[in-house]
Tab-separated table of C-alpha atoms and ligand atoms in Angstrom:
chain	number	residue	atom	x	y	z
A	1263	UNK	CA	43.827	-5.823	292.687
A	1264	UNK	CA	46.685	-8.314	292.228
A	1265	UNK	CA	49.629	-7.388	294.483
A	1266	UNK	CA	49.403	-3.834	295.823
A	1267	UNK	CA	51.663	-2.028	298.252
A	1268	UNK	CA	50.171	0.919	300.104
A	1269	UNK	CA	52.440	3.444	301.806
A	1270	UNK	CA	52.240	6.846	303.429
A	1271	UNK	CA	54.127	9.448	301.384
A	1272	UNK	CA	54.363	12.109	304.101
A	1273	UNK	CA	55.168	11.884	307.826
A	1274	UNK	CA	52.639	9.203	308.725
A	1275	UNK	CA	49.048	9.788	309.802
A	1276	UNK	CA	47.991	10.260	306.175
A	1277	UNK	CA	44.754	8.368	306.787
A	1278	UNK	CA	46.111	5.035	305.553
A	1279	UNK	CA	43.795	3.045	307.853
A	1280	UNK	CA	40.754	4.401	306.097
A	1281	UNK	CA	42.101	3.800	302.566
A	1282	UNK	CA	43.293	0.323	303.481
A	1283	UNK	CA	39.867	-0.434	304.884
A	1284	UNK	CA	38.239	0.622	301.621
A	1285	UNK	CA	40.762	-1.368	299.562
A	1286	UNK	CA	40.536	-4.511	301.660
A	1287	UNK	CA	37.059	-5.048	300.316
A	1288	UNK	CA	38.861	-6.575	297.339
A	1289	UNK	CA	41.837	-8.100	299.173
A	1290	UNK	CA	42.063	-11.747	300.168
A	1291	UNK	CA	45.226	-11.253	302.201
A	1292	UNK	CA	46.379	-8.108	304.025
A	1293	UNK	CA	49.984	-7.927	305.234
A	1294	UNK	CA	51.657	-5.454	307.607
A	1295	UNK	CA	55.361	-5.324	306.839
A	1296	UNK	CA	57.132	-2.965	309.258
A	1297	UNK	CA	56.916	-0.976	312.475
A	1298	UNK	CA	55.104	-2.022	315.594
A	1299	UNK	CA	52.452	-0.623	317.882
A	1300	UNK	CA	53.835	2.866	317.317
A	1301	UNK	CA	51.338	2.946	314.433
A	1302	UNK	CA	47.721	3.927	314.899
A	1303	UNK	CA	45.372	3.181	312.033
A	1304	UNK	CA	41.908	4.602	312.609
A	1305	UNK	CA	38.873	3.173	310.862
A	1306	UNK	CA	35.250	4.248	311.336
A	1307	UNK	CA	32.505	1.782	310.555
A	1308	UNK	CA	29.240	3.564	311.115
A	1309	UNK	CA	29.437	5.098	314.574
A	1310	UNK	CA	32.087	2.642	315.735
A	1311	UNK	CA	35.714	3.781	315.836
A	1312	UNK	CA	38.530	1.213	315.643
A	1313	UNK	CA	42.160	2.119	316.276
A	1314	UNK	CA	44.550	-0.624	315.214
A	1315	UNK	CA	48.209	-0.574	316.154
A	1316	UNK	CA	49.585	-3.952	315.061
A	1317	UNK	CA	46.865	-5.933	313.367
A	1318	UNK	CA	46.205	-5.037	309.707
A	1319	UNK	CA	42.959	-3.124	309.249
A	1320	UNK	CA	41.816	-5.949	306.958
A	1321	UNK	CA	40.736	-7.784	310.092
A	1322	UNK	CA	37.577	-5.630	310.051
A	1323	UNK	CA	36.444	-7.356	306.842
A	1324	UNK	CA	35.110	-10.820	307.750
A	1325	UNK	CA	36.671	-12.589	304.739
A	1326	UNK	CA	40.200	-11.144	304.857
A	1327	UNK	CA	43.157	-13.057	306.229
A	1328	UNK	CA	45.765	-10.852	307.933
A	1329	UNK	CA	49.485	-11.308	308.344
A	1330	UNK	CA	51.862	-9.567	310.731
A	1331	UNK	CA	55.049	-9.894	308.698
A	1332	UNK	CA	58.665	-10.558	309.591
A	1333	UNK	CA	59.564	-6.865	309.320
A	1334	UNK	CA	57.646	-5.935	312.457
A	1335	UNK	CA	58.646	-5.649	316.077
A	1336	UNK	CA	55.743	-7.000	318.085
A	1337	UNK	CA	54.879	-6.269	321.678
A	1338	UNK	CA	53.162	-9.488	322.857
A	1339	UNK	CA	50.983	-7.597	325.340
A	1340	UNK	CA	50.055	-5.020	322.711
A	1341	UNK	CA	48.974	-7.810	320.376
A	1342	UNK	CA	46.902	-9.727	322.943
A	1343	UNK	CA	45.249	-6.469	324.061
A	1344	UNK	CA	44.367	-5.661	320.463
A	1345	UNK	CA	42.893	-9.113	319.895
A	1346	UNK	CA	40.803	-8.654	323.071
A	1347	UNK	CA	39.691	-5.193	321.962
A	1348	UNK	CA	38.535	-6.508	318.568
A	1349	UNK	CA	36.793	-9.550	319.987
A	1350	UNK	CA	35.143	-7.307	322.588
A	1351	UNK	CA	33.682	-5.298	319.700
A	1352	UNK	CA	32.375	-8.443	318.034
A	1353	UNK	CA	35.098	-8.908	315.398
A	1354	UNK	CA	35.655	-12.617	314.856
A	1355	UNK	CA	39.374	-13.351	314.500
A	1356	UNK	CA	39.406	-17.153	314.477
A	1357	UNK	CA	42.211	-18.316	312.209
A	1358	UNK	CA	42.305	-15.079	310.169
A	1359	UNK	CA	45.411	-13.716	311.881
A	1360	UNK	CA	48.975	-14.978	311.432
A	1361	UNK	CA	52.225	-13.773	312.993
A	1362	UNK	CA	55.518	-14.317	311.193
A	1363	UNK	CA	57.866	-16.569	313.107
A	1364	UNK	CA	60.643	-14.171	312.038
A	1365	UNK	CA	59.105	-11.010	313.514
A	1366	UNK	CA	60.961	-9.614	316.510
A	1367	UNK	CA	59.576	-9.146	320.010
A	1368	UNK	CA	59.328	-5.977	322.064
A	1369	UNK	CA	59.672	-6.416	325.817
A	1370	UNK	CA	59.130	-4.028	328.765
A	1371	UNK	CA	62.846	-3.221	328.972
A	1372	UNK	CA	62.701	-1.879	325.402
A	1373	UNK	CA	60.081	0.636	326.488
A	1374	UNK	CA	62.201	1.725	329.451
A	1375	UNK	CA	65.218	2.132	327.144
A	1376	UNK	CA	63.147	4.163	324.681
A	1377	UNK	CA	62.193	6.568	327.480
A	1378	UNK	CA	65.770	6.745	328.706
A	1379	UNK	CA	67.128	7.595	325.241
A	1380	UNK	CA	64.425	10.177	324.716
A	1381	UNK	CA	65.717	11.927	327.803
A	1382	UNK	CA	69.165	12.119	326.178
A	1383	UNK	CA	68.221	13.044	322.605
A	1384	UNK	CA	64.578	13.763	321.941
A	1385	UNK	CA	63.218	12.333	318.694
A	1386	UNK	CA	59.701	12.557	320.060
A	1387	UNK	CA	59.188	8.783	319.798
A	1388	UNK	CA	55.972	7.052	320.744
A	1389	UNK	CA	57.906	5.404	323.612
A	1390	UNK	CA	56.694	1.972	322.527
A	1391	UNK	CA	60.214	0.513	322.543
A	1392	UNK	CA	60.403	0.435	318.751
A	1393	UNK	CA	63.933	1.829	318.293
A	1394	UNK	CA	65.564	-0.397	320.952
A	1395	UNK	CA	63.815	-3.525	319.625
A	1396	UNK	CA	65.009	-2.825	316.066
A	1397	UNK	CA	68.478	-2.060	317.438
A	1398	UNK	CA	68.499	-5.554	318.962
A	1399	UNK	CA	67.367	-7.040	315.667
A	1400	UNK	CA	70.131	-5.370	313.682
A	1401	UNK	CA	72.630	-5.974	316.470
A	1402	UNK	CA	71.738	-9.673	316.238
A	1403	UNK	CA	70.656	-9.871	319.857
A	1404	UNK	CA	66.903	-9.806	319.220
A	1405	UNK	CA	64.316	-12.407	320.208
A	1406	UNK	CA	62.061	-13.611	317.411
A	1407	UNK	CA	58.392	-14.586	317.522
A	1408	UNK	CA	59.190	-18.234	316.834
A	1409	UNK	CA	60.282	-18.390	320.475
A	1410	UNK	CA	56.692	-17.742	321.584
A	1411	UNK	CA	56.094	-21.393	320.737
A	1412	UNK	CA	58.931	-22.583	323.003
A	1413	UNK	CA	58.331	-21.212	326.531
A	1414	UNK	CA	61.608	-22.514	328.003
A	1415	UNK	CA	63.732	-20.953	325.278
A	1416	UNK	CA	61.696	-17.751	325.418
A	1417	UNK	CA	62.214	-17.454	329.161
A	1418	UNK	CA	65.950	-17.947	328.869
A	1419	UNK	CA	66.320	-15.397	326.075
A	1420	UNK	CA	63.989	-12.886	327.705
A	1421	UNK	CA	65.791	-13.032	331.058
A	1422	UNK	CA	69.225	-12.804	329.431
A	1423	UNK	CA	68.216	-9.782	327.343
A	1424	UNK	CA	66.564	-8.060	330.327
A	1425	UNK	CA	69.718	-8.577	332.363
A	1426	UNK	CA	71.799	-6.789	329.745
A	1427	UNK	CA	69.404	-3.868	329.728
A	1428	UNK	CA	69.287	-3.773	333.518
A	1429	UNK	CA	73.066	-3.403	333.614
A	1430	UNK	CA	72.759	-0.250	331.509
A	1431	UNK	CA	69.810	1.024	333.528
A	1432	UNK	CA	71.611	0.503	336.831
A	1433	UNK	CA	74.719	2.295	335.564
A	1434	UNK	CA	72.588	5.288	334.578
A	1435	UNK	CA	70.341	5.567	337.594
A	1436	UNK	CA	67.287	4.228	335.746
A	1437	UNK	CA	64.909	1.837	337.553
A	1438	UNK	CA	65.649	-1.727	336.498
A	1439	UNK	CA	62.983	-4.137	335.195
A	1440	UNK	CA	62.043	-7.090	337.414
A	1441	UNK	CA	62.150	-9.676	334.654
A	1442	UNK	CA	61.444	-12.693	336.904
A	1443	UNK	CA	58.269	-11.000	338.137
A	1444	UNK	CA	57.370	-10.162	334.549
A	1445	UNK	CA	57.783	-13.690	333.238
A	1446	UNK	CA	54.346	-15.172	334.187
A	1447	UNK	CA	52.609	-12.376	332.278
A	1448	UNK	CA	54.848	-12.898	329.257
A	1449	UNK	CA	54.389	-16.671	329.445
A	1450	UNK	CA	50.598	-16.214	329.399
A	1451	UNK	CA	50.768	-13.875	326.398
A	1452	UNK	CA	53.103	-16.294	324.586
A	1453	UNK	CA	50.700	-19.191	325.161
A	1454	UNK	CA	47.902	-17.167	323.559
A	1455	UNK	CA	49.971	-16.041	320.588
A	1456	UNK	CA	51.802	-19.319	319.860
A	1457	UNK	CA	49.014	-20.698	317.608
A	1458	UNK	CA	49.326	-17.621	315.357
A	1459	UNK	CA	53.055	-18.049	314.759
A	1460	UNK	CA	53.985	-19.467	311.366
A	1461	UNK	CA	56.126	-19.027	308.280
A	1462	UNK	CA	54.089	-16.280	306.654
A	1463	UNK	CA	56.337	-16.200	303.566
A	1464	UNK	CA	54.526	-19.388	302.593
A	1465	UNK	CA	51.108	-17.872	303.308
A	1466	UNK	CA	51.903	-14.824	301.197
A	1467	UNK	CA	53.318	-16.743	298.262
A	1468	UNK	CA	50.715	-19.492	298.278
A	1469	UNK	CA	48.050	-16.790	298.100
A	1470	UNK	CA	49.910	-15.145	295.235
A	1471	UNK	CA	50.271	-18.415	293.343
A	1472	UNK	CA	46.562	-19.048	293.805
A	1473	UNK	CA	45.861	-15.709	292.069
A	1474	UNK	CA	44.493	-14.032	295.182
A	1475	UNK	CA	44.574	-10.271	295.777
A	1476	UNK	CA	47.255	-9.160	298.214
A	1477	UNK	CA	47.506	-5.810	299.950
A	1478	UNK	CA	50.687	-4.813	301.795
A	1479	UNK	CA	49.894	-2.110	304.292
A	1480	UNK	CA	52.625	0.297	305.316
A	1481	UNK	CA	52.734	2.122	308.624
A	1482	UNK	CA	54.162	5.598	309.358
A	1483	UNK	CA	55.330	7.334	306.173
A	1484	UNK	CA	58.165	8.085	303.764
A	1485	UNK	CA	59.750	10.873	305.816
A	1486	UNK	CA	59.985	8.596	308.869
A	1487	UNK	CA	61.838	5.893	306.882
A	1488	UNK	CA	65.132	4.886	308.485
A	1489	UNK	CA	67.002	5.384	305.178
A	1490	UNK	CA	65.133	8.154	303.358
A	1491	UNK	CA	63.483	10.065	306.178
A	1492	UNK	CA	64.612	13.182	307.997
A	1493	UNK	CA	67.287	11.271	309.902
A	1494	UNK	CA	67.662	11.030	312.874
A	1495	UNK	CA	64.066	12.186	313.355
A	1496	UNK	CA	62.691	8.963	311.910
A	1497	UNK	CA	61.366	5.626	313.003
A	1498	UNK	CA	63.564	2.525	312.869
A	1499	UNK	CA	62.126	0.641	309.905
A	1500	UNK	CA	61.770	0.958	306.140
A	1501	UNK	CA	58.380	2.548	305.742
A	1502	UNK	CA	58.815	2.815	301.963
A	1503	UNK	CA	57.514	0.388	299.335
A	1504	UNK	CA	60.703	-1.729	299.306
A	1505	UNK	CA	59.943	-2.599	302.912
A	1506	UNK	CA	57.013	-4.699	301.690
A	1507	UNK	CA	59.511	-7.078	300.077
A	1508	UNK	CA	61.976	-7.374	302.939
A	1509	UNK	CA	59.353	-7.179	305.691
A	1510	UNK	CA	56.366	-8.860	304.064
A	1511	UNK	CA	57.911	-11.748	302.180
A	1512	UNK	CA	56.974	-10.789	298.612
A	1513	UNK	CA	59.669	-10.602	295.931
A	1514	UNK	CA	59.913	-7.302	293.980
A	1515	UNK	CA	58.918	-8.932	290.699
A	1516	UNK	CA	55.433	-9.713	292.012
A	1517	UNK	CA	54.451	-6.183	293.065
A	1518	UNK	CA	51.936	-4.752	290.573
A	1519	UNK	CA	50.938	-1.411	292.097
A	1520	UNK	CA	52.096	1.091	294.671
A	1521	UNK	CA	49.472	3.354	296.174
A	1522	UNK	CA	50.776	6.420	297.989
A	1523	UNK	CA	48.489	7.949	300.587
A	1524	UNK	CA	48.781	11.690	301.193
A	1525	UNK	CA	46.706	14.188	303.084
A	1526	UNK	CA	45.550	17.240	301.142
A	1527	UNK	CA	47.841	19.129	303.534
A	1528	UNK	CA	50.702	17.936	305.790
A	1529	UNK	CA	51.100	16.914	309.420
A	1530	UNK	CA	53.906	15.587	311.576
A	1531	UNK	CA	54.158	14.370	315.182
A	1532	UNK	CA	57.380	14.316	317.112
A	1533	UNK	CA	60.517	16.351	316.527
A	1534	UNK	CA	62.331	17.059	313.278
A	1535	UNK	CA	62.192	19.180	310.134
A	1536	UNK	CA	58.812	20.032	308.653
A	1537	UNK	CA	59.364	22.649	305.918
A	1538	UNK	CA	55.744	23.760	305.422
A	1539	UNK	CA	54.759	23.812	309.084
A	1540	UNK	CA	52.299	26.555	310.029
A	1541	UNK	CA	52.950	27.965	313.453
A	1542	UNK	CA	50.516	29.970	315.557
A	1543	UNK	CA	46.862	30.537	314.751
A	1544	UNK	CA	47.008	29.205	311.182
A	1545	UNK	CA	48.463	25.877	312.363
A	1546	UNK	CA	45.986	25.700	315.228
A	1547	UNK	CA	43.074	26.268	312.856
A	1548	UNK	CA	44.208	23.436	310.569
A	1549	UNK	CA	44.708	21.146	313.587
A	1550	UNK	CA	41.201	21.788	314.841
A	1551	UNK	CA	39.608	21.493	311.401
A	1552	UNK	CA	41.380	18.187	310.792
A	1553	UNK	CA	41.143	16.891	314.389
A	1554	UNK	CA	44.871	16.343	314.215
A	1555	UNK	CA	45.750	14.469	317.389
A	1556	UNK	CA	47.853	11.270	317.402
A	1557	UNK	CA	45.909	7.987	317.329
A	1558	UNK	CA	48.563	6.244	319.450
A	1559	UNK	CA	49.749	8.937	321.844
A	1560	UNK	CA	47.033	11.621	321.613
A	1561	UNK	CA	49.747	14.235	320.929
A	1562	UNK	CA	48.723	17.333	318.938
A	1563	UNK	CA	50.089	17.039	315.410
A	1564	UNK	CA	52.078	19.817	313.783
A	1565	UNK	CA	50.169	21.031	310.713
A	1566	UNK	CA	51.101	22.778	307.478
A	1567	UNK	CA	50.486	23.165	303.759
A	1568	UNK	CA	50.966	20.364	301.239
A	1569	UNK	CA	54.642	19.972	300.418
A	1570	UNK	CA	55.004	18.943	296.777
A	1571	UNK	CA	58.833	18.921	296.893
A	1572	UNK	CA	59.010	16.160	299.486
A	1573	UNK	CA	55.919	14.659	297.819
A	1574	UNK	CA	57.654	14.344	294.454
A	1575	UNK	CA	60.709	12.719	296.023
A	1576	UNK	CA	58.451	10.336	297.864
A	1577	UNK	CA	56.671	9.342	294.660
A	1578	UNK	CA	60.099	8.652	293.159
A	1579	UNK	CA	61.437	6.483	295.997
A	1580	UNK	CA	58.223	4.511	296.409
A	1581	UNK	CA	57.382	4.146	292.722
A	1582	UNK	CA	53.885	5.430	293.427
A	1583	UNK	CA	51.603	4.877	290.456
A	1584	UNK	CA	48.488	6.070	292.190
A	1585	UNK	CA	47.875	8.661	294.891
A	1586	UNK	CA	45.056	8.476	297.410
A	1587	UNK	CA	44.344	11.986	298.703
A	1588	UNK	CA	42.694	12.078	302.112
A	1589	UNK	CA	41.001	14.722	304.247
A	1590	UNK	CA	40.166	16.946	301.288
A	1591	UNK	CA	37.138	18.224	303.223
A	1592	UNK	CA	39.394	19.761	305.895
A	1593	UNK	CA	40.282	22.498	303.377
A	1594	UNK	CA	36.637	23.194	302.504
A	1595	UNK	CA	36.387	26.528	304.342
A	1596	UNK	CA	39.704	28.058	303.288
A	1597	UNK	CA	39.601	31.194	301.163
A	1598	UNK	CA	43.074	30.486	299.728
A	1599	UNK	CA	45.202	27.350	299.778
A	1600	UNK	CA	48.950	27.165	299.451
A	1601	UNK	CA	51.065	24.367	298.048
A	1602	UNK	CA	54.842	24.275	298.313
A	1603	UNK	CA	56.387	23.890	294.840
A	1604	UNK	CA	60.064	24.618	295.613
A	1605	UNK	CA	62.476	25.221	298.486
A	1606	UNK	CA	64.982	27.981	298.968
A	1607	UNK	CA	68.106	27.194	300.978
A	1608	UNK	CA	70.600	30.011	301.516
A	1609	UNK	CA	68.997	31.840	298.598
A	1610	UNK	CA	69.283	28.885	296.198
A	1611	UNK	CA	66.071	27.461	294.747
A	1612	UNK	CA	65.735	23.657	294.618
A	1613	UNK	CA	62.975	21.186	293.800
A	1614	UNK	CA	64.533	18.015	295.225
A	1615	UNK	CA	64.839	16.959	298.821
A	1616	UNK	CA	68.183	17.652	300.531
A	1617	UNK	CA	69.609	14.722	302.491
A	1618	UNK	CA	71.319	16.747	305.190
A	1619	UNK	CA	69.000	17.440	308.117
A	1620	UNK	CA	70.925	20.635	308.794
A	1621	UNK	CA	69.823	21.911	305.344
A	1622	UNK	CA	66.248	20.830	305.952
A	1623	UNK	CA	65.961	23.134	308.919
A	1624	UNK	CA	67.071	26.081	306.725
A	1625	UNK	CA	64.378	25.594	304.080
A	1626	UNK	CA	62.228	28.552	303.118
A	1627	UNK	CA	59.212	27.122	301.269
A	1628	UNK	CA	58.163	28.698	297.982
A	1629	UNK	CA	54.394	28.585	297.698
A	1630	UNK	CA	51.875	28.638	294.876
A	1631	UNK	CA	48.610	30.084	296.117
A	1632	UNK	CA	45.322	28.818	294.747
A	1633	UNK	CA	41.800	30.034	295.458
A	1634	UNK	CA	39.818	27.841	297.867
A	1635	UNK	CA	36.435	26.326	296.980
A	1636	UNK	CA	34.613	27.313	300.168
A	1637	UNK	CA	31.850	24.771	299.859
A	1638	UNK	CA	31.434	21.357	301.513
A	1639	UNK	CA	32.878	18.304	299.781
A	1640	UNK	CA	31.813	15.753	302.406
A	1641	UNK	CA	29.006	14.374	300.235
A	1642	UNK	CA	30.855	14.460	296.930
A	1643	UNK	CA	31.087	11.031	295.320
A	1644	UNK	CA	32.850	11.725	292.025
A	1645	UNK	CA	35.489	13.888	290.417
A	1646	UNK	CA	32.817	15.778	288.503
A	1647	UNK	CA	31.034	16.521	291.784
A	1648	UNK	CA	34.057	18.351	293.193
A	1649	UNK	CA	34.027	22.160	293.055
A	1650	UNK	CA	36.158	23.433	290.150
A	1651	UNK	CA	38.703	25.018	292.505
A	1652	UNK	CA	39.090	21.684	294.320
A	1653	UNK	CA	39.696	19.966	290.979
A	1654	UNK	CA	42.269	22.638	290.083
A	1655	UNK	CA	44.028	22.174	293.403
A	1656	UNK	CA	44.260	18.407	292.920
A	1657	UNK	CA	45.426	18.765	289.314
A	1658	UNK	CA	48.178	21.138	290.377
A	1659	UNK	CA	49.233	18.841	293.205
A	1660	UNK	CA	49.313	15.839	290.866
A	1661	UNK	CA	51.452	17.684	288.301
A	1662	UNK	CA	53.922	18.859	290.928
A	1663	UNK	CA	54.463	15.435	292.505
A	1664	UNK	CA	54.373	13.658	289.127
A	1665	UNK	CA	51.792	11.027	290.023
A	1666	UNK	CA	48.175	10.407	289.084
A	1667	UNK	CA	45.489	10.740	291.685
A	1668	UNK	CA	43.506	7.523	291.962
A	1669	UNK	CA	41.117	8.345	294.764
A	1670	UNK	CA	39.961	11.170	296.977
A	1671	UNK	CA	38.593	10.941	300.473
A	1672	UNK	CA	36.312	13.618	301.907
A	1673	UNK	CA	35.440	12.269	305.349
A	1674	UNK	CA	36.073	9.402	307.767
A	1675	UNK	CA	33.307	7.055	306.572
A	1676	UNK	CA	33.886	4.177	304.163
A	1677	UNK	CA	31.427	5.764	301.706
A	1678	UNK	CA	33.307	9.083	301.698
A	1679	UNK	CA	35.964	7.905	299.252
A	1680	UNK	CA	35.618	7.925	295.507
A	1681	UNK	CA	37.781	6.656	292.683
A	1682	UNK	CA	38.977	8.776	289.814
A	1683	UNK	CA	39.009	7.172	286.408
A	1684	UNK	CA	41.125	9.466	284.342
B	1986	IMP	P1	59.117	5.647	317.153
B	1986	IMP	O1	58.660	4.961	315.928
B	1986	IMP	O2	58.171	5.469	318.313
B	1986	IMP	O3	60.527	5.301	317.518
B	1986	IMP	O4	59.113	7.221	316.871
B	1986	IMP	C1	60.004	7.822	315.952
B	1986	IMP	C2	59.335	8.969	315.212
B	1986	IMP	O5	58.313	8.459	314.376
B	1986	IMP	C3	58.641	9.986	316.121
B	1986	IMP	O6	58.737	11.263	315.520
B	1986	IMP	C4	57.201	9.536	316.128
B	1986	IMP	O7	56.305	10.579	316.428
B	1986	IMP	C5	57.057	9.062	314.701
B	1986	IMP	N1	56.024	8.048	314.534
B	1986	IMP	C6	56.078	6.741	314.868
B	1986	IMP	N2	54.952	6.106	314.529
B	1986	IMP	C7	54.163	7.009	313.933
B	1986	IMP	C8	52.876	6.942	313.312
B	1986	IMP	O8	52.231	5.900	313.227
B	1986	IMP	N3	52.404	8.102	312.789
B	1986	IMP	C9	53.113	9.262	312.817
B	1986	IMP	N4	54.322	9.367	313.378
B	1986	IMP	C10	54.847	8.251	313.928
């Protein structure tokens, strides 16, 4: 596998957890490179369901080593809870998990600030404190994971940061955070996490030099990227492939492949433009067929047809050489399936993504309609086993977004994914 970066090419929730889980069978090292516990990667192993928010899904494979990279913002309680959850389900973590000393920390006051800002301008965040923690990082007032190993320094920095937040809360009639009362809990979490903290740039590059297989796992998706996404309705990190370099500690010259994960249709949670959204009964039907409810917040996801215009742009920005199409089976019963091949804005037809959010909300999608296949694909294990109309749909999608399809997934189980060789 060499060095592979895997990203979501839509609005997140593309089913990355499942694809990563399948790919980690061949990965020695799995690295998360951005985001925090806003992510929710769901993996089914037999009857057992695992939802991971911070720890790379590779942890479910006994031989994989997992890294939480410098590009993340890490809630110490979220991480200890996740370790407990995994160990409670019999997953041995031992020394297979490392936390970059350069990652930033999310504290309770970040969550309060997230909620406060949502009240002012709703982005529909996960309210996990992600935006405020990244704002501290970029504003050079953040607290990094290395401080988990130095309780005295951590306490001083934590209390000082909480005090600054409390000043803002008090001025705006928001309940302040009792940081002194919080400290013992934070101190206990820090003591548990301290042994995981290290310079993961060395881990990553030593593995690379030793010829191991590395998988960089993205969270969220292209259209939530802080630079390329539908700003300001985005998350606060670089969810695109370049983020693997800045947030995972791998130089661009070592990246061999970029896998882009896309659902066979589109979903989005939270506010913001979604050109192919289906409202009313059609959207509800897709949501129920695909069980489209957020893994982190349980929110119903907005659903719509596959958008090949944003898909093509996403392939371009990420350098996707291989698409993994998920949830193909959700379309099994449809008599006709639409795919958006162009946008119209104020009567003008375009096939590239506008950068102005005001334009995005004016988009009228232009659809190609294809006949459905109306037969189950859940047990299909090869390209040749797919109904002809399903093959035609995937071929059309691939041509529109200008990327090859490398794998198709037709259900939540590990076995329900097959590779396409040409
Ligand atoms: P935040 O990352 O919690 O600040 O949320 C910002 C936006 O990103 C909101 O629209 C969220 O719904 C969305 N978002 C964050 N994480 C995920 C995810 O893992 N999947 C899908 N959407 C997400």
